[in-house]
PDB file of C-alpha atoms in Angstrom:
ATOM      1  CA  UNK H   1      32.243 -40.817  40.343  1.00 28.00           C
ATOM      2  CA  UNK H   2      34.657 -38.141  39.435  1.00 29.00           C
ATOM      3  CA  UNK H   3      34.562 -36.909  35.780  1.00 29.00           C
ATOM      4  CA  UNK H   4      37.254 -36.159  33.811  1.00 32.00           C
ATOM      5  CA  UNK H   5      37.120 -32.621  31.726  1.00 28.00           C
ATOM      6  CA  UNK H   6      36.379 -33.954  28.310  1.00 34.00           C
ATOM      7  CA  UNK H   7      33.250 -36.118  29.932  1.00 35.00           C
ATOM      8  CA  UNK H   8      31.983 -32.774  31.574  1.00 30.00           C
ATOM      9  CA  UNK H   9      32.451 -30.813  28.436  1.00 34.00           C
ATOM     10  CA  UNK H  10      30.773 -33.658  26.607  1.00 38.00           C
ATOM     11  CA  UNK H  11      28.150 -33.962  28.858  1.00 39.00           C
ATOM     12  CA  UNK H  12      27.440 -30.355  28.466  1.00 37.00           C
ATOM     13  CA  UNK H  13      27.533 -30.558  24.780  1.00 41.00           C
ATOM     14  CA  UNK H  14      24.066 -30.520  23.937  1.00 38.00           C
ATOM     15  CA  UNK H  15      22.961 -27.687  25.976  1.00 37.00           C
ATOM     16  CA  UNK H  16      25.731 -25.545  25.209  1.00 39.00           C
ATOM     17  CA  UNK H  17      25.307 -26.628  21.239  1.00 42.00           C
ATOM     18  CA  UNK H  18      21.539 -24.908  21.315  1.00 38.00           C
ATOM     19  CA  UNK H  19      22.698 -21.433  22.700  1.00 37.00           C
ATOM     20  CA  UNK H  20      25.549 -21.009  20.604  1.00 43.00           C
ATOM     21  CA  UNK H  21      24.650 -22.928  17.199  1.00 51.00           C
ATOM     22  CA  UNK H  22      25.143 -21.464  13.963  1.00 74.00           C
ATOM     23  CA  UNK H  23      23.464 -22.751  10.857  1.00 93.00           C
ATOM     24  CA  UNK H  24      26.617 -24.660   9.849  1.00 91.00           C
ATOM     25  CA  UNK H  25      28.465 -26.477  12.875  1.00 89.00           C
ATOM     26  CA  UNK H  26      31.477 -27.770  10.770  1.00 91.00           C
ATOM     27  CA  UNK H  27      33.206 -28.152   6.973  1.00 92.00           C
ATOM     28  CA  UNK H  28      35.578 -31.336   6.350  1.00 93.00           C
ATOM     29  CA  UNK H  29      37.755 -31.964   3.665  1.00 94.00           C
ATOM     30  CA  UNK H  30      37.935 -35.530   2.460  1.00 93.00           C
ATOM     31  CA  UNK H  31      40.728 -35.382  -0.282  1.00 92.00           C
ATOM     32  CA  UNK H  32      38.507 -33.723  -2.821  1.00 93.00           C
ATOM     33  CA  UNK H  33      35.265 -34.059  -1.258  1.00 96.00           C
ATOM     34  CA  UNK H  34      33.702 -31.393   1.105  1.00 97.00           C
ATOM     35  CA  UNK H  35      31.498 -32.343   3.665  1.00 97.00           C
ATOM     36  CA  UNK H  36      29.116 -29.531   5.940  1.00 96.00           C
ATOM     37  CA  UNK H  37      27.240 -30.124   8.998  1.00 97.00           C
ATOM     38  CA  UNK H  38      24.289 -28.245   8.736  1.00 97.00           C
ATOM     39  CA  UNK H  39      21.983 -27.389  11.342  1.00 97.00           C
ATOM     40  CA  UNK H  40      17.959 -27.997  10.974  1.00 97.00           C
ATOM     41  CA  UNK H  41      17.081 -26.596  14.400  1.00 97.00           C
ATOM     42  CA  UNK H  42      16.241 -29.114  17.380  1.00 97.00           C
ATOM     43  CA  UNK H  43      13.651 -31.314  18.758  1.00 98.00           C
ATOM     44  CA  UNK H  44      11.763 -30.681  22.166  1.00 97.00           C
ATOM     45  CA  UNK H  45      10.837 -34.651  23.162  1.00 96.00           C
ATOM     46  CA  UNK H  46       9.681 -36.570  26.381  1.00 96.00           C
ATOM     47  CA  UNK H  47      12.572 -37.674  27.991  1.00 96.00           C
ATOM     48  CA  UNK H  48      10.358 -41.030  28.356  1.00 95.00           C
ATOM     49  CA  UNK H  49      10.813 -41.250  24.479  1.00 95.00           C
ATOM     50  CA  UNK H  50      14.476 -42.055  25.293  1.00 96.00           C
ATOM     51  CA  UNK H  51      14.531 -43.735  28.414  1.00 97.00           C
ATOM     52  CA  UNK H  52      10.891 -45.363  29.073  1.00 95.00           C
ATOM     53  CA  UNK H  53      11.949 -49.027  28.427  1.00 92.00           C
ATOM     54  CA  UNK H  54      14.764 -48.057  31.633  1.00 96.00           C
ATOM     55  CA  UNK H  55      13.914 -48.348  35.620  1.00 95.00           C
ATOM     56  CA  UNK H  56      14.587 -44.889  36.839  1.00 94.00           C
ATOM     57  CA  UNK H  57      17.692 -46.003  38.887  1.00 96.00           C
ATOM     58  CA  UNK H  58      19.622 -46.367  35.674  1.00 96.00           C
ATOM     59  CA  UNK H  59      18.354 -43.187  34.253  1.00 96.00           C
ATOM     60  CA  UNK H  60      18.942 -40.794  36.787  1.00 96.00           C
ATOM     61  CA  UNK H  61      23.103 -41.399  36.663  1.00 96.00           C
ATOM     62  CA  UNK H  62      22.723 -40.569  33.077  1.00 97.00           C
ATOM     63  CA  UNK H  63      20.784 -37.534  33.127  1.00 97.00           C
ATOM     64  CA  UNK H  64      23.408 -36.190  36.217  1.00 97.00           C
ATOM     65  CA  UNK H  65      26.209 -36.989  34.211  1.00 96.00           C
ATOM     66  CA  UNK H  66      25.027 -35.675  31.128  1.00 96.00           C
ATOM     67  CA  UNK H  67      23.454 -32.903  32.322  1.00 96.00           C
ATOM     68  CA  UNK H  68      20.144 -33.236  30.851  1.00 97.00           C
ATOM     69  CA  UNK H  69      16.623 -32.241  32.162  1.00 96.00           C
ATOM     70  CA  UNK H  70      14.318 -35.401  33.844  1.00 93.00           C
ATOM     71  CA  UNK H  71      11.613 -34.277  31.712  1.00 96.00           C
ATOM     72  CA  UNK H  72      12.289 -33.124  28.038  1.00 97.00           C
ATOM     73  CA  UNK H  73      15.589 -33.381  25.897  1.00 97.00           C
ATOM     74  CA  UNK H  74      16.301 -30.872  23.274  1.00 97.00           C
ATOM     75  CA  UNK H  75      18.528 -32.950  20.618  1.00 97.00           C
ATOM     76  CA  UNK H  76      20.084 -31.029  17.563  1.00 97.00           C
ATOM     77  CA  UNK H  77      18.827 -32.237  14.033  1.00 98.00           C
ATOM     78  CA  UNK H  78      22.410 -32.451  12.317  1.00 96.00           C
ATOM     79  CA  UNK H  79      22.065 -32.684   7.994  1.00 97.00           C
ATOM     80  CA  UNK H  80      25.141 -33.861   5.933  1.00 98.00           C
ATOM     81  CA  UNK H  81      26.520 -31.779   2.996  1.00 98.00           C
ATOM     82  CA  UNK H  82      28.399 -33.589   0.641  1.00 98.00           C
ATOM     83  CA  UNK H  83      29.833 -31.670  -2.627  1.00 98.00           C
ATOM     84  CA  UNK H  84      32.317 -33.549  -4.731  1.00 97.00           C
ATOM     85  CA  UNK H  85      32.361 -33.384  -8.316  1.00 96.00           C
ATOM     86  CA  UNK H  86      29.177 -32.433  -9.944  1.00 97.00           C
ATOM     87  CA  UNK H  87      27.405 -34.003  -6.728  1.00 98.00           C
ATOM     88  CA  UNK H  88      26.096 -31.806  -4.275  1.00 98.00           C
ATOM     89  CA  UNK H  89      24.354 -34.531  -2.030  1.00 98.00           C
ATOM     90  CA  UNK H  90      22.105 -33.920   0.788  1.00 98.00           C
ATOM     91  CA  UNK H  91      21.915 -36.986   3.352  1.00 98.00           C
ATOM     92  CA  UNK H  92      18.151 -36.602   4.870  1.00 98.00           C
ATOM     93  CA  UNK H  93      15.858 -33.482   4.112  1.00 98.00           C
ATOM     94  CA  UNK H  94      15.173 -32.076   7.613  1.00 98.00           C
ATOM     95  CA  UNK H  95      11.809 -31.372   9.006  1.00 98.00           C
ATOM     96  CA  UNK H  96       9.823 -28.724   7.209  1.00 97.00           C
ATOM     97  CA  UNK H  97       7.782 -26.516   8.777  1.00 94.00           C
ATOM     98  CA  UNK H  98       4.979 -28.670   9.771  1.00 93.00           C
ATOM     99  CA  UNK H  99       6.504 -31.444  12.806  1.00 97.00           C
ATOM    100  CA  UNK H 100       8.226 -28.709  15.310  1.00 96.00           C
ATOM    101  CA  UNK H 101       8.708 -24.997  15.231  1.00 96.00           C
ATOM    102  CA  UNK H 102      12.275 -25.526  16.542  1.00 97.00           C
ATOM    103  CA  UNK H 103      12.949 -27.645  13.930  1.00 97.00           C
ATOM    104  CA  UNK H 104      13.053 -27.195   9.689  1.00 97.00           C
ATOM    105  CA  UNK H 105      15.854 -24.936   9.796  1.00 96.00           C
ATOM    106  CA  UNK H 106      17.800 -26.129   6.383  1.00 97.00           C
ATOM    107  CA  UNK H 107      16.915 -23.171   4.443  1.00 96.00           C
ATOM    108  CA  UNK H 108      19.047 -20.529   6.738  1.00 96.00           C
ATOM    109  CA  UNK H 109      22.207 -23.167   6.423  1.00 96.00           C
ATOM    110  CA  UNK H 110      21.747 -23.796   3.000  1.00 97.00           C
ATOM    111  CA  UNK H 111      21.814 -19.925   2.217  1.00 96.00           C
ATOM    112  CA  UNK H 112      24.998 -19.640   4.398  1.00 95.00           C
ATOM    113  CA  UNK H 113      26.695 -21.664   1.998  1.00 96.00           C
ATOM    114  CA  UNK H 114      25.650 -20.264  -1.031  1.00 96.00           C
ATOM    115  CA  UNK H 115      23.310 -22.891  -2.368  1.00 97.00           C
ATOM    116  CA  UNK H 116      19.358 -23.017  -2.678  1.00 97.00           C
ATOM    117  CA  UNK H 117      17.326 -26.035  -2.615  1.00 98.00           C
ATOM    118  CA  UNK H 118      17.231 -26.869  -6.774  1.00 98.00           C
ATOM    119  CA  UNK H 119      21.196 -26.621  -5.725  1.00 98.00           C
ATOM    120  CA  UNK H 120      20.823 -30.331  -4.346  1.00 98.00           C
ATOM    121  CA  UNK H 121      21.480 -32.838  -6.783  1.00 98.00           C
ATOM    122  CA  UNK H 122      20.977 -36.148  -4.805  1.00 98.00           C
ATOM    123  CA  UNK H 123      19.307 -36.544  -1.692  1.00 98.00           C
ATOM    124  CA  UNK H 124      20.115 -39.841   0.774  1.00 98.00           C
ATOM    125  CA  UNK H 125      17.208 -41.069   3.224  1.00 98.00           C
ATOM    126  CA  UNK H 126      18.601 -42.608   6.560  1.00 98.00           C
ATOM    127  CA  UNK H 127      14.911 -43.460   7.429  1.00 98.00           C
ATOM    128  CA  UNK H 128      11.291 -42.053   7.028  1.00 98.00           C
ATOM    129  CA  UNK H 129      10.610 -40.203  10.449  1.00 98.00           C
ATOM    130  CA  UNK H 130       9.494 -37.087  10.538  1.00 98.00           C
ATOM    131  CA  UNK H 131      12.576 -35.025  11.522  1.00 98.00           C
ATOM    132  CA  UNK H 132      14.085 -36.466   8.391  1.00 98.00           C
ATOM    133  CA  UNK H 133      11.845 -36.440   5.647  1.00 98.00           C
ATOM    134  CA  UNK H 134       9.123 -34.247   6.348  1.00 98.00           C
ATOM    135  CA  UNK H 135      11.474 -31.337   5.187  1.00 98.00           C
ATOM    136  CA  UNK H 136      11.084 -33.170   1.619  1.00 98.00           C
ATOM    137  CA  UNK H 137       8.310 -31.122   0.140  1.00 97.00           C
ATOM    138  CA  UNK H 138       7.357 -27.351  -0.387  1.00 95.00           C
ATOM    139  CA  UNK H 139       4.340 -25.620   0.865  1.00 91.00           C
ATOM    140  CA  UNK H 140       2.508 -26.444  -1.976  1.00 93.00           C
ATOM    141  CA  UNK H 141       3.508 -30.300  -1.619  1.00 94.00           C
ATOM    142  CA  UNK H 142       5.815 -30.302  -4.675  1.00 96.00           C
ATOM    143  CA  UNK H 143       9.189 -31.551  -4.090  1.00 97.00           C
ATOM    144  CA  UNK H 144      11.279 -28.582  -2.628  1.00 98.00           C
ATOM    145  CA  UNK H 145      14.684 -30.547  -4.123  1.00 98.00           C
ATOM    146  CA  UNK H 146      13.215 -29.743  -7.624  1.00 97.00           C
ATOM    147  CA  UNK H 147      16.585 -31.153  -9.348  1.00 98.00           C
ATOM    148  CA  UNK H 148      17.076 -34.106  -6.890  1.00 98.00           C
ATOM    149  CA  UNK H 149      17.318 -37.987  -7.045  1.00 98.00           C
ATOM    150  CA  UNK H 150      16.401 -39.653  -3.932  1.00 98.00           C
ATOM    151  CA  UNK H 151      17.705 -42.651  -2.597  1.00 98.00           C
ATOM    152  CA  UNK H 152      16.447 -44.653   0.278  1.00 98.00           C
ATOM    153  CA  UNK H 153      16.596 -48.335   1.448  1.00 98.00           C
ATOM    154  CA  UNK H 154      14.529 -50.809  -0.373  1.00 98.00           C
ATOM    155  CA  UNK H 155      13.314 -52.153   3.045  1.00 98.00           C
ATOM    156  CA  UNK H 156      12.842 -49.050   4.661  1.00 98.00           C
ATOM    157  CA  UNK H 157      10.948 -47.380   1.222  1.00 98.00           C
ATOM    158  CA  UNK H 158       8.632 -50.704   1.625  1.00 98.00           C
ATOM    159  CA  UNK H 159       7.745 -50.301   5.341  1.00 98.00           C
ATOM    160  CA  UNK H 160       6.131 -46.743   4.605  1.00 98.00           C
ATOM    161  CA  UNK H 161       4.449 -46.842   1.768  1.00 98.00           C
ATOM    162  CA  UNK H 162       2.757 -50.196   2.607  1.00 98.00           C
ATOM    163  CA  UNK H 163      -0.980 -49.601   3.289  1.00 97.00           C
ATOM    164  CA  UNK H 164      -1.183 -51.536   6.906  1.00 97.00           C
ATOM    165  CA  UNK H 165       2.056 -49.682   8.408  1.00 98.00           C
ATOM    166  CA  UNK H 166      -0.267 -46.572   9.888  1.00 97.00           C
ATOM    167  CA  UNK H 167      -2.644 -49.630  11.679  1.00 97.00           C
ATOM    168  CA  UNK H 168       0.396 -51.998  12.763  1.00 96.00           C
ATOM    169  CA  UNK H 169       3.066 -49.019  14.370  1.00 97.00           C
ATOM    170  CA  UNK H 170       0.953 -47.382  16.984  1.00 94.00           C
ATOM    171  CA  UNK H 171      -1.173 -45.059  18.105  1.00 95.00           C
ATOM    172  CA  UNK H 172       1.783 -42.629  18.998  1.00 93.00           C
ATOM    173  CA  UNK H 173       3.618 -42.821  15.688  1.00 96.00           C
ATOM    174  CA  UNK H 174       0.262 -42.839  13.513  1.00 97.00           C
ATOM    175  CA  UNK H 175       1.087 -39.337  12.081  1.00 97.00           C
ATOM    176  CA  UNK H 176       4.655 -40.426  11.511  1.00 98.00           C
ATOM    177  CA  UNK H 177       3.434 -43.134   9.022  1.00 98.00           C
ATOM    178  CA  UNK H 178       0.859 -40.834   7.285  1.00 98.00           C
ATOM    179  CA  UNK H 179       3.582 -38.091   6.451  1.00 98.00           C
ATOM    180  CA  UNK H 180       6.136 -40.139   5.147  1.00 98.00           C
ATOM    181  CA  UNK H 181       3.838 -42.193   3.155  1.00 98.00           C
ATOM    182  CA  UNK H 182       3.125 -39.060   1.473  1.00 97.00           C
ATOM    183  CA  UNK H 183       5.926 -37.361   0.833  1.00 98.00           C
ATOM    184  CA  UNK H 184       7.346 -40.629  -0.357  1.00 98.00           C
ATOM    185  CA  UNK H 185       4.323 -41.095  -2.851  1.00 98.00           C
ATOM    186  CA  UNK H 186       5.187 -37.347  -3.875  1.00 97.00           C
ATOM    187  CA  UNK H 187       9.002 -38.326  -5.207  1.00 98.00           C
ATOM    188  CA  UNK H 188       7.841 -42.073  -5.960  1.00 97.00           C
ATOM    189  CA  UNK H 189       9.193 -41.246  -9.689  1.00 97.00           C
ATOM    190  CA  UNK H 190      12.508 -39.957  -8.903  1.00 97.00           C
ATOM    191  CA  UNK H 191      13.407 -42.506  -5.701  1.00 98.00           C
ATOM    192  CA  UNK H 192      15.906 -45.392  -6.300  1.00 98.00           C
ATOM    193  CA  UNK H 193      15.395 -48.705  -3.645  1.00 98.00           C
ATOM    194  CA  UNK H 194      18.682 -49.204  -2.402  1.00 98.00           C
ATOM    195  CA  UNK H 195      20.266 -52.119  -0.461  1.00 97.00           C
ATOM    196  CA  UNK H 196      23.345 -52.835   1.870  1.00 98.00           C
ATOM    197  CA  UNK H 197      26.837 -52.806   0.591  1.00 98.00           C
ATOM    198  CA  UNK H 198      25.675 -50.803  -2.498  1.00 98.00           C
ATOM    199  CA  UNK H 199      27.882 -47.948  -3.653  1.00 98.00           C
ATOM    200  CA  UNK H 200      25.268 -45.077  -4.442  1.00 97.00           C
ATOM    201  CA  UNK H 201      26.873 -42.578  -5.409  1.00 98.00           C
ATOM    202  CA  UNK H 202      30.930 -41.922  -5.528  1.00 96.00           C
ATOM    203  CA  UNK H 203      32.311 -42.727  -2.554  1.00 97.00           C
ATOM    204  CA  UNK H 204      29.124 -43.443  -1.119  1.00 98.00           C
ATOM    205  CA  UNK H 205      28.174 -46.660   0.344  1.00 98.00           C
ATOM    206  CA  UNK H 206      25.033 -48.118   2.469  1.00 98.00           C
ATOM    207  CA  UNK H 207      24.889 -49.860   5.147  1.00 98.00           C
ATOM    208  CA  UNK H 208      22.438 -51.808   6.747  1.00 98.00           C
ATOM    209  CA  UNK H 209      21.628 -50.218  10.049  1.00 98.00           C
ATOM    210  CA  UNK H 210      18.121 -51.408  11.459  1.00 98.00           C
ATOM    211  CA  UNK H 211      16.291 -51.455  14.816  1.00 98.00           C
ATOM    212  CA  UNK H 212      15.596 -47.569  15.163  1.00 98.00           C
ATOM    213  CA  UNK H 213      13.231 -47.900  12.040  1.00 98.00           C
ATOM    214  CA  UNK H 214      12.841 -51.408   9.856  1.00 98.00           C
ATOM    215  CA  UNK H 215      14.845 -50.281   6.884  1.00 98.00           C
ATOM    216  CA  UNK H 216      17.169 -47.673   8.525  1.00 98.00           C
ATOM    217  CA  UNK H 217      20.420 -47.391   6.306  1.00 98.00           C
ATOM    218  CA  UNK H 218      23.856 -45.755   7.672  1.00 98.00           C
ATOM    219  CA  UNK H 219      26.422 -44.283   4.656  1.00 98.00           C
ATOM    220  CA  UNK H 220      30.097 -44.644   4.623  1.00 98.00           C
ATOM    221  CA  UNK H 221      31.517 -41.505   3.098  1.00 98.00           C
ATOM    222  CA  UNK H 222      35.083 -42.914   1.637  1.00 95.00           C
ATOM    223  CA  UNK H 223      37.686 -41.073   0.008  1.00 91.00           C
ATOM    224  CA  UNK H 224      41.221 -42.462   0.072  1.00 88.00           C
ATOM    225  CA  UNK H 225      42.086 -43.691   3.527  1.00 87.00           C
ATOM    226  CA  UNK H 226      39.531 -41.961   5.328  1.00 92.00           C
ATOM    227  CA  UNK H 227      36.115 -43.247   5.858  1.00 95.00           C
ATOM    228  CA  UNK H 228      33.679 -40.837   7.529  1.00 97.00           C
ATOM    229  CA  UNK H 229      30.196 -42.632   8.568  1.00 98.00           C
ATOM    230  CA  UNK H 230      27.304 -40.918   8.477  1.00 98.00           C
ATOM    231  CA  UNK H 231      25.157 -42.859  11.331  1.00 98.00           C
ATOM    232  CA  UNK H 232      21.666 -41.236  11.093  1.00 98.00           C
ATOM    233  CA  UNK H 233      19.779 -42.517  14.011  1.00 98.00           C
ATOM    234  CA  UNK H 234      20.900 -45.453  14.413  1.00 98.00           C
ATOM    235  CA  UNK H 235      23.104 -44.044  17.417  1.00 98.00           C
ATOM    236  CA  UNK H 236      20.568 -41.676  18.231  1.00 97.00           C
ATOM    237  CA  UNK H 237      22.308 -39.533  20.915  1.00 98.00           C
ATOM    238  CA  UNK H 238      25.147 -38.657  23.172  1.00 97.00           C
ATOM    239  CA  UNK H 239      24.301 -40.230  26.166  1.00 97.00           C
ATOM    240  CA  UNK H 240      22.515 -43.204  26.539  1.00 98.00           C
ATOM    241  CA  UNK H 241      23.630 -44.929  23.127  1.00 98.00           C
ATOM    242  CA  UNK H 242      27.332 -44.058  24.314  1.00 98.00           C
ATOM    243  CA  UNK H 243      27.252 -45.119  27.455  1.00 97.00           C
ATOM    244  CA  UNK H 244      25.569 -48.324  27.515  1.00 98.00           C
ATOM    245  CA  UNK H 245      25.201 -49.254  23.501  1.00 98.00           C
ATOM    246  CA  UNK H 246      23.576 -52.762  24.981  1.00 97.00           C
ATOM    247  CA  UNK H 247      20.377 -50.987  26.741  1.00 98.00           C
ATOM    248  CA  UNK H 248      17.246 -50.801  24.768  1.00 97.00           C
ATOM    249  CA  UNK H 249      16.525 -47.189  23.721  1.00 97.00           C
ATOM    250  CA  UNK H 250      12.364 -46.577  23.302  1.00 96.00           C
ATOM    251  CA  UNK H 251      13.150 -44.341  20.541  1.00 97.00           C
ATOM    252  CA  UNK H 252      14.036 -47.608  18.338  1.00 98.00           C
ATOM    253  CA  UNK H 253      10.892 -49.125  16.554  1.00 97.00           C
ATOM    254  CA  UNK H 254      12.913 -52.759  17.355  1.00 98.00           C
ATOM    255  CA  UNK H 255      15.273 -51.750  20.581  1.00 98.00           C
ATOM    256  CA  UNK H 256      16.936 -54.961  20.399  1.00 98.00           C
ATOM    257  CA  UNK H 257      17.873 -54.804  16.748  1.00 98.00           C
ATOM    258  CA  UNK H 258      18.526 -51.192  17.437  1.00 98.00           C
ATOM    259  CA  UNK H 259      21.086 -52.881  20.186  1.00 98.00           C
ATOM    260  CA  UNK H 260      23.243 -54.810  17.999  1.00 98.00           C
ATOM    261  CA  UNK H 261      23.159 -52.376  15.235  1.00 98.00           C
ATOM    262  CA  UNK H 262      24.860 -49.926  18.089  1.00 98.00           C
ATOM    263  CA  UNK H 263      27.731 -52.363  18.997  1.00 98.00           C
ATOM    264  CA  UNK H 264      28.314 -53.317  15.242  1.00 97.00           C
ATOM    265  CA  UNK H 265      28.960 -49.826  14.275  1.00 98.00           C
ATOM    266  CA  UNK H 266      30.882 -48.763  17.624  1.00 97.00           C
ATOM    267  CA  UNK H 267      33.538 -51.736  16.930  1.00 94.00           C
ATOM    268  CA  UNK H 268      33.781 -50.464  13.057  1.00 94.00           C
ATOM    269  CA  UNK H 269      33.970 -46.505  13.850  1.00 95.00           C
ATOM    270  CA  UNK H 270      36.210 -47.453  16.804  1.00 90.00           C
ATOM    271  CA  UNK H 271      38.400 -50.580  15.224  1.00 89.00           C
ATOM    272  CA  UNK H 272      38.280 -48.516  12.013  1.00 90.00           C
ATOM    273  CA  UNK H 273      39.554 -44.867  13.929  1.00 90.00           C
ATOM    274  CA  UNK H 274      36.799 -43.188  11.705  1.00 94.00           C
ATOM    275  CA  UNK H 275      35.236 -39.744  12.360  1.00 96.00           C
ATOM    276  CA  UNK H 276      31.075 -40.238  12.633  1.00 97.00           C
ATOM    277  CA  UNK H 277      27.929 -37.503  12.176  1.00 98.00           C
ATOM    278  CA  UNK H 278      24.954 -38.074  13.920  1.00 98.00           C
ATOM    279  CA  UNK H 279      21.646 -36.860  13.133  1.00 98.00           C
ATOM    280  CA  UNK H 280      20.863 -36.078  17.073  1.00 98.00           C
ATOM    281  CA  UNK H 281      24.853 -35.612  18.422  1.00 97.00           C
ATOM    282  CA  UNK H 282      26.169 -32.414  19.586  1.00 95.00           C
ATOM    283  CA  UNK H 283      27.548 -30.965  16.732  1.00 93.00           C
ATOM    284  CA  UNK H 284      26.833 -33.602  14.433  1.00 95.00           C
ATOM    285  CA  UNK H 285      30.724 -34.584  13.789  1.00 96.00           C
ATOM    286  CA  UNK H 286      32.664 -36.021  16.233  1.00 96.00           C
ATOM    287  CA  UNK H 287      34.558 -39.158  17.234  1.00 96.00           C
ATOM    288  CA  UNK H 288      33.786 -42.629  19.483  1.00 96.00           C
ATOM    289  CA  UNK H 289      36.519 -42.875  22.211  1.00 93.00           C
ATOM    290  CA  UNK H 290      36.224 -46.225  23.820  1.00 92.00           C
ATOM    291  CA  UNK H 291      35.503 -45.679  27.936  1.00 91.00           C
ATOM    292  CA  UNK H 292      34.814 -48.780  30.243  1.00 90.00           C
ATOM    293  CA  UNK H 293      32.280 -51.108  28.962  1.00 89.00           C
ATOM    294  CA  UNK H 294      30.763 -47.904  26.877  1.00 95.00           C
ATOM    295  CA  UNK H 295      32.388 -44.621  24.625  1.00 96.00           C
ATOM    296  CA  UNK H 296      32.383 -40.861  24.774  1.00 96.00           C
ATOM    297  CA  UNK H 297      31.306 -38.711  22.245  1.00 96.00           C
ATOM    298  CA  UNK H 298      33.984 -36.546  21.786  1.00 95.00           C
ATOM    299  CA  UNK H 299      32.429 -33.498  18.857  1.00 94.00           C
ATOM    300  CA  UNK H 300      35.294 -32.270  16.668  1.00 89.00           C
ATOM    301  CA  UNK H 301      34.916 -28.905  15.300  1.00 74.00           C
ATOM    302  CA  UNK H 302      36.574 -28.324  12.025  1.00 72.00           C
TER     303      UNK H 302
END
């Protein structure tokens, strides 16, 4: 198979992403709103954390094409900065200093823009792993977004802070289900349930996303004719979830919920021409270009 340029750059994007990254990969204007990508640092995983539920025949075209390692991936954690109006909303709070010394990076992009954590006036939960809201409290467990509302998926809010999630999600993802039930507990007073369809905030809408987590909610960003989706996890990297959206990824609590969730929002950011961020994508911002029976990520720096 011969690849073209823009799948070899793409390909490359991760590892060339994590030796040049800054601690803010891109600034959009939407009409009046601005949106950042920040950078929180990146995750050293098991590549079997991605690929397990695969035979190794279909990985090992991936990994060459992508060129990724056969034993650990290094994914970028990618935060959304949203400032428009009075609202300076922050969509997922990073890891903290306690899951992975590569990760919990927020502070240094936060400061490159000026702002401090009692900055953030509203912050937006894709889902309750640990990359994503265990940067949610200080070191002496008080919320570090002093000023903050927090919004998160009814469903989603449910699954963690019920008492028989840490027995019923594994042994592997025990520690995931303590933190977040804790730091959840810790803004309990402050956090607004929200459902699918609902408009959150201005020009800020949820959308049912599940399968990578039971309650994990996407966000369409709108402002005039332009509709930028912020996708969380719920297409969880560059490769895999872009080149076959139907295979089961074992990063997805329900992979084949996590499946359809994939092709419904590739036909809407593709039918739809919008610009996505991912959580885990190179970059963060970027665009879905249709390819075969699959897409390429194709980052857009702005």
């Amino acid at each position: 198979m011969v690849l073209t340029r823009r799948e070899l750059l793409t390909g490359l994007g991760a590892a060339a992403g994590l030796a040049s990254a800054g601690p803010v990969w891109s600034s959009l204007a939407l009409g009046e709103m601005r949106v950042d990508t920040l950078s929180d640092g990146h995750l050293t995983l098991p590549v079997d954390l991605t690929f397990g539920a695969l035979p190794s025949q279909d990985v090992a075209p991936i990994i060459a094409k992508h060129g990724l390692s056969d034993e650990t991936l290094t994914p970028e954690c990618n935060l959304t900065l949203l400032r428009h109006g009075d609202h300076v909303v922050l969509f997922d709070a990073g890891a903290g200093p306690d899951f992975q010394p590569s990760a919990g990076k927020l502070d240094a992009a936060l400061d490159a823009l000026g702002l401090a954590p009692e900055d953030i006036t509203d912050v937006v939960i894709t889902h309750g792993h640990p990359d994503h809201i265990w940067g949610l409290l200080d070191d002496f467990d008080e919320p570090l977004f002093s000023n903050a509302e927090y919004y998160i998926g009814t469903k989603e809010r449910d699954y963690w802070l019920a008492d028989d999630t840490v027995d019923t999600i594994g042994a592997e993802r025990q520690s995931f289900a303590i933190g977040a039930k804790r730091r959840l507990e810790a803004i309990a007073d402050r956090m607004t349930p929200i459902k699918d369809g609902e408009n959150i905030l201005p020009g800020v809408t949820a959308l049912a996303s599940f399968g990578h987590t039971p309650g994990h909610m996407a966000f369409a960003v709108n402002q005039g004719s332009e509709t930028l989706l912020v996708v969380g996890d719920a297409i969880g990297n560059h490769h895999l979830a872009f080149d076959h959206p139907d295979w089961p990824s074992s990063a997805d609590q329900d992979p084949e919920t996590g499946i359809a969730t994939r092709l419904r929002l590739f036909d809407q950011i593709s039918a739809e021409k919008m610009r996505l961020i991912g959580f885990h994508l190179p970059g963060g911002l970027g665009r879905a270009e249709k390819h075969g029976a699959g897409y390429i990520f194709v980052p857009e720096e702005i």
